[in-house]
GROMACS .gro file of C-alpha atoms in nm:
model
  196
    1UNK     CA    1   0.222  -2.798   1.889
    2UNK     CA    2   0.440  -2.789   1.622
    3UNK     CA    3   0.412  -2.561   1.270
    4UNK     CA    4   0.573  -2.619   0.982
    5UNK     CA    5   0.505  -2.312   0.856
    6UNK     CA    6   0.396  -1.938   0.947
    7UNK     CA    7   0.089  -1.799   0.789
    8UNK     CA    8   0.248  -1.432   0.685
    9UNK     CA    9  -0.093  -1.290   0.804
   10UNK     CA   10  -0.011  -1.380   1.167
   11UNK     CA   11   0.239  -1.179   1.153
   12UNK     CA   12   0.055  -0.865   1.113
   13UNK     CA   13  -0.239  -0.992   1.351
   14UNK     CA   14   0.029  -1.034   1.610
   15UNK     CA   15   0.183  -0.692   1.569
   16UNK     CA   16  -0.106  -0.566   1.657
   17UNK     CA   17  -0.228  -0.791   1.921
   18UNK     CA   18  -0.054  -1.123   2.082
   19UNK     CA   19  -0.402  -1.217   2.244
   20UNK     CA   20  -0.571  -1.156   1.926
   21UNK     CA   21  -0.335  -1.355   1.719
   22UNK     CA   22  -0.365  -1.654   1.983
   23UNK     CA   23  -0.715  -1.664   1.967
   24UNK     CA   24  -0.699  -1.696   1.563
   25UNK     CA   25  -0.372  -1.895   1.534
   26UNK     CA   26  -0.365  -2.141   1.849
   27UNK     CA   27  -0.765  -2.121   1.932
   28UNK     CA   28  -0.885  -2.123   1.609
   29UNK     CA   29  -1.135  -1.858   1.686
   30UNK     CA   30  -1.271  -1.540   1.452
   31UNK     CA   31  -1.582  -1.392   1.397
   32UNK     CA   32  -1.673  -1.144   1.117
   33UNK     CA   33  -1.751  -0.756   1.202
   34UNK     CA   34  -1.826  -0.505   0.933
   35UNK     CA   35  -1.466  -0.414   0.875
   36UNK     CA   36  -1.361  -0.805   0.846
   37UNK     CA   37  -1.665  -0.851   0.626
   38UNK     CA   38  -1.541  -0.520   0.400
   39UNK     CA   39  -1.145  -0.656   0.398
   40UNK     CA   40  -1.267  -1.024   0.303
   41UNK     CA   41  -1.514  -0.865   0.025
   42UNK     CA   42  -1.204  -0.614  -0.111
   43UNK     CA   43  -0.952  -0.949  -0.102
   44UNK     CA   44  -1.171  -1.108  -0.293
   45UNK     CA   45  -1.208  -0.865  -0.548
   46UNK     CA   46  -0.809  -0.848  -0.574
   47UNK     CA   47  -0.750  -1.250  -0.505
   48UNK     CA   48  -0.859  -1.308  -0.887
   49UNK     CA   49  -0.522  -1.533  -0.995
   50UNK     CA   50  -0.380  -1.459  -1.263
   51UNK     CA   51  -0.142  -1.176  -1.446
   52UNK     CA   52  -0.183  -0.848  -1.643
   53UNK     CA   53   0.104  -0.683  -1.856
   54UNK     CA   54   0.044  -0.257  -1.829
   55UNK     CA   55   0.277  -0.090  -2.015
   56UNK     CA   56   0.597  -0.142  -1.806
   57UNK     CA   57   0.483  -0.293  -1.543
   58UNK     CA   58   0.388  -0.691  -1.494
   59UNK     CA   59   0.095  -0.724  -1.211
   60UNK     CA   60   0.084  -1.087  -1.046
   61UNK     CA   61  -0.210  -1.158  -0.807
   62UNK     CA   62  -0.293  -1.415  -0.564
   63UNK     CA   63   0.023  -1.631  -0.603
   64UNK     CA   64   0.139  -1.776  -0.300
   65UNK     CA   65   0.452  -1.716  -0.134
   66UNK     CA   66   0.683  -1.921   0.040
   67UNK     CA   67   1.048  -1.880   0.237
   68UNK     CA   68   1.198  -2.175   0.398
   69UNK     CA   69   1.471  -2.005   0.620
   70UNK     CA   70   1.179  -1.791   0.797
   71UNK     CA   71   0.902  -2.124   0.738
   72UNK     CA   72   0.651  -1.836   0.617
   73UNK     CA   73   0.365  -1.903   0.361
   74UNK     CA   74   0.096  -1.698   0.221
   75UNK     CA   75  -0.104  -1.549  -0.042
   76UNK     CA   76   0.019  -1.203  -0.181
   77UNK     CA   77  -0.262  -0.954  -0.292
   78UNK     CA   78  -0.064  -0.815  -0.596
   79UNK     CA   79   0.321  -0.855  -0.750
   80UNK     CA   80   0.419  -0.592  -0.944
   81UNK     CA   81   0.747  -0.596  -1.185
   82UNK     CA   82   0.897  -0.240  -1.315
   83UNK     CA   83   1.170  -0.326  -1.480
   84UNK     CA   84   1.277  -0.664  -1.332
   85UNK     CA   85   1.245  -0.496  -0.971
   86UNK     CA   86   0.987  -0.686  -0.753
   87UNK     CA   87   0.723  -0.502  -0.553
   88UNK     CA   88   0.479  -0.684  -0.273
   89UNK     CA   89   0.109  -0.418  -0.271
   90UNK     CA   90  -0.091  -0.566   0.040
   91UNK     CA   91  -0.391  -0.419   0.021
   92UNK     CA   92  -0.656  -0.281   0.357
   93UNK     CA   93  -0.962  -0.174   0.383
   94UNK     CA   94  -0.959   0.150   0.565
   95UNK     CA   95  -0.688   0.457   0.566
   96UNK     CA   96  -0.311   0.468   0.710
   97UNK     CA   97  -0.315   0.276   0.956
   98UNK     CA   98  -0.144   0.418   1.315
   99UNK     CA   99   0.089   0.114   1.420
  100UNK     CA  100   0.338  -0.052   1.180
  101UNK     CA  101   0.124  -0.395   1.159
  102UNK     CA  102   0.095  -0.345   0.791
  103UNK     CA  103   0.421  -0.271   0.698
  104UNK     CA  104   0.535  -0.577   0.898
  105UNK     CA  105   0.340  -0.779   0.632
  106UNK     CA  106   0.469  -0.635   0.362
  107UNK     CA  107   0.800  -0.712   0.500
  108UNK     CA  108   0.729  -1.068   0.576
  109UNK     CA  109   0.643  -1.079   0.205
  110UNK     CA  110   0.956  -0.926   0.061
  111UNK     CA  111   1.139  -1.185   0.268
  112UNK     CA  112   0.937  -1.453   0.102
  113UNK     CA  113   0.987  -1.302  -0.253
  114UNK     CA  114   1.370  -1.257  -0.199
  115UNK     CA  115   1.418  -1.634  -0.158
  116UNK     CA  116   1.202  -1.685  -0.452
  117UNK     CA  117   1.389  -1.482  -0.685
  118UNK     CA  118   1.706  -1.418  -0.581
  119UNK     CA  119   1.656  -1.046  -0.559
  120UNK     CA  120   1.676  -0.759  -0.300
  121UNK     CA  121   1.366  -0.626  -0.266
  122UNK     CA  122   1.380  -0.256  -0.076
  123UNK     CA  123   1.047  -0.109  -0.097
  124UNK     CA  124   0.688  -0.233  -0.145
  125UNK     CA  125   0.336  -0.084  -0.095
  126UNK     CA  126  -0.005  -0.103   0.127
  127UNK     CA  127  -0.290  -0.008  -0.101
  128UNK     CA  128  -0.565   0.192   0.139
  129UNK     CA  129  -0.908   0.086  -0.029
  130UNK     CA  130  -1.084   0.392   0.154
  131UNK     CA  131  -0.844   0.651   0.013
  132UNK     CA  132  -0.717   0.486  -0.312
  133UNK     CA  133  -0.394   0.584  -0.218
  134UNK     CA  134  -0.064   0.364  -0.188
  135UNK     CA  135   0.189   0.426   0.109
  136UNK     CA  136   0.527   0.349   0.022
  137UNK     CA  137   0.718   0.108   0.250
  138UNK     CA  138   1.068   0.083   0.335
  139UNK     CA  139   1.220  -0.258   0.375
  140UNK     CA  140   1.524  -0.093   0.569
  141UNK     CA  141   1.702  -0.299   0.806
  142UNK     CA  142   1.522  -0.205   1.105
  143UNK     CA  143   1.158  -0.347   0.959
  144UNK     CA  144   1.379  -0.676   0.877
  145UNK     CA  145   1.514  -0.660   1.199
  146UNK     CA  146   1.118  -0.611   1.363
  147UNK     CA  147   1.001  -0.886   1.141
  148UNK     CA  148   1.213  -1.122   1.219
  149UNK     CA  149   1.165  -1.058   1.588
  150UNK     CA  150   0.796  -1.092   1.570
  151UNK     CA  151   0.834  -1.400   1.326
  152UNK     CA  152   0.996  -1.558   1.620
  153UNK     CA  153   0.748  -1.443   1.840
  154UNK     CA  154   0.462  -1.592   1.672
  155UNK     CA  155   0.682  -1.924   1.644
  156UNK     CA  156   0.715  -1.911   2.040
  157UNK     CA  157   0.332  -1.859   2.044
  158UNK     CA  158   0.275  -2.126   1.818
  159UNK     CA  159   0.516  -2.385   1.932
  160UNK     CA  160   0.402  -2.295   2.293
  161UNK     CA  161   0.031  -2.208   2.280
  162UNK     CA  162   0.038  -1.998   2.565
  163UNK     CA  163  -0.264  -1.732   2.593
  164UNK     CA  164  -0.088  -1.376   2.609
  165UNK     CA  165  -0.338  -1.184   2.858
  166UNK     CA  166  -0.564  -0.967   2.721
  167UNK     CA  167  -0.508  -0.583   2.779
  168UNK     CA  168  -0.710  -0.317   2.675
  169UNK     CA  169  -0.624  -0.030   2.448
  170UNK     CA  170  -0.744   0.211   2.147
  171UNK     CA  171  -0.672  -0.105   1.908
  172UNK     CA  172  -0.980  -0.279   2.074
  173UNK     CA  173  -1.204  -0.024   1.926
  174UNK     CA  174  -1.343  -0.185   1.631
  175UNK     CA  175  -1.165  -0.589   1.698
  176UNK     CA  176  -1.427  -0.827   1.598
  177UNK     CA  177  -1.307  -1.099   1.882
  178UNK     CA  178  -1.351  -0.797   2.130
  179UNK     CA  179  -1.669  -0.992   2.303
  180UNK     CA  180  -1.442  -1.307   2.292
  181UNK     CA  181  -1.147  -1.100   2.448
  182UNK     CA  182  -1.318  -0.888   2.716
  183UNK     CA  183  -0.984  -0.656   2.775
  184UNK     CA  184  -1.185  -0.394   2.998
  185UNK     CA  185  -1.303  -0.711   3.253
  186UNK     CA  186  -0.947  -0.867   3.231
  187UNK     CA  187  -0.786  -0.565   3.384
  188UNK     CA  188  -1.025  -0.511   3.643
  189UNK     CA  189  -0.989  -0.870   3.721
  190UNK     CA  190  -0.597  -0.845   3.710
  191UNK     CA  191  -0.619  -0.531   3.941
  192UNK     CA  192  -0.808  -0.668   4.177
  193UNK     CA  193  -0.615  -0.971   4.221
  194UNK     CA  194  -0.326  -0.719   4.225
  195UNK     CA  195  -0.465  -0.559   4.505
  196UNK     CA  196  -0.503  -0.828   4.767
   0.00000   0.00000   0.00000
């Protein structure tokens, strides 16, 4: 299979599970649970296009963004500019989150919005819905360096569409392709085979 381009989103669904990401990227699968239902209702609310001038600062929502070294594409939640200095806000549903997923996203974007303006971009922001509060995010070298990595990870997934095996773990809890995925059964099933 070949992609032309990477949706930035896979990115993050990767990062925090390979099977998970094949099932929505290669298999074309999802269903909704009540926290994809709450992040699709909260991206709507933010996804209305357009742009707002507050004070000093220019906020751009839902524009799309593009790089064509990493062949990423996707739509941004919110764009602000402080004084000419660009700033990707993705925004989630729930509180800090415990793996870097998020941040990896908001990397991807900064890549995108580098190439599209010619600027270094060295921090941006995840917007937690559930505690109004923004978490500032470092685009240092080493969350280039992990992007990139998983960028051509997903690329290998995509261009190969081989399943990674599912494998259980605390991220499960609360995965709304967890019936689709049955980690608990796969391990038992891998153990078993293990053991004759």
């Amino acid at each position: 299979m070949n992609y032309e381009y990477i949706q930035i989103a896979a990115l993050n669904q990767y990062a925090y599970c390979s099977h998970r990401c094949w099932r929505m990227f290669c298999a074309g699968e999802f269903t909704d649970n009540q926290y994809t239902i709450e992040g699709t209702a909260l991206h709507d609310r933010v996804h209305t296009t357009g742009d707002i001038n507050r004070e000093d600062t220019w906020q751009i929502r839902a524009i799309y963004l593009k790089s064509e070294k990493y062949k990423l594409i996707g739509k941004s939640d919110l764009i602000e500019v402080v004084s000419g200095e660009y700033y990707p806000i993705e925004y989630k549903r729930g509180r800090k989150g415990e793996w870097d997923n998020d941040e990896l996203q908001v990397c991807a974007q900064a890549l995108c919005l580098e190439e599209m303006t010619g600027q270094t971009i060295n921090i941006g922001y995840i917007y937690y819905a559930h505690s109004h509060q923004r978490q500032l995010v470092e685009i240092n070298q080493e969350l280039r360096d992990s992007a990139i990595a998983t960028i051509a990870a997903v690329t290998n997934l995509l261009e190969t569409g081989t399943m990674p095996p599912p494998s259980y773990s605390k991220r499960c809890k609360g995965c709304s392709l967890y019936s689709q995925c049955l980690p608990k059964a796969s391990d038992k099933l891998r153990n078993y085979q293990e053991a004759n």
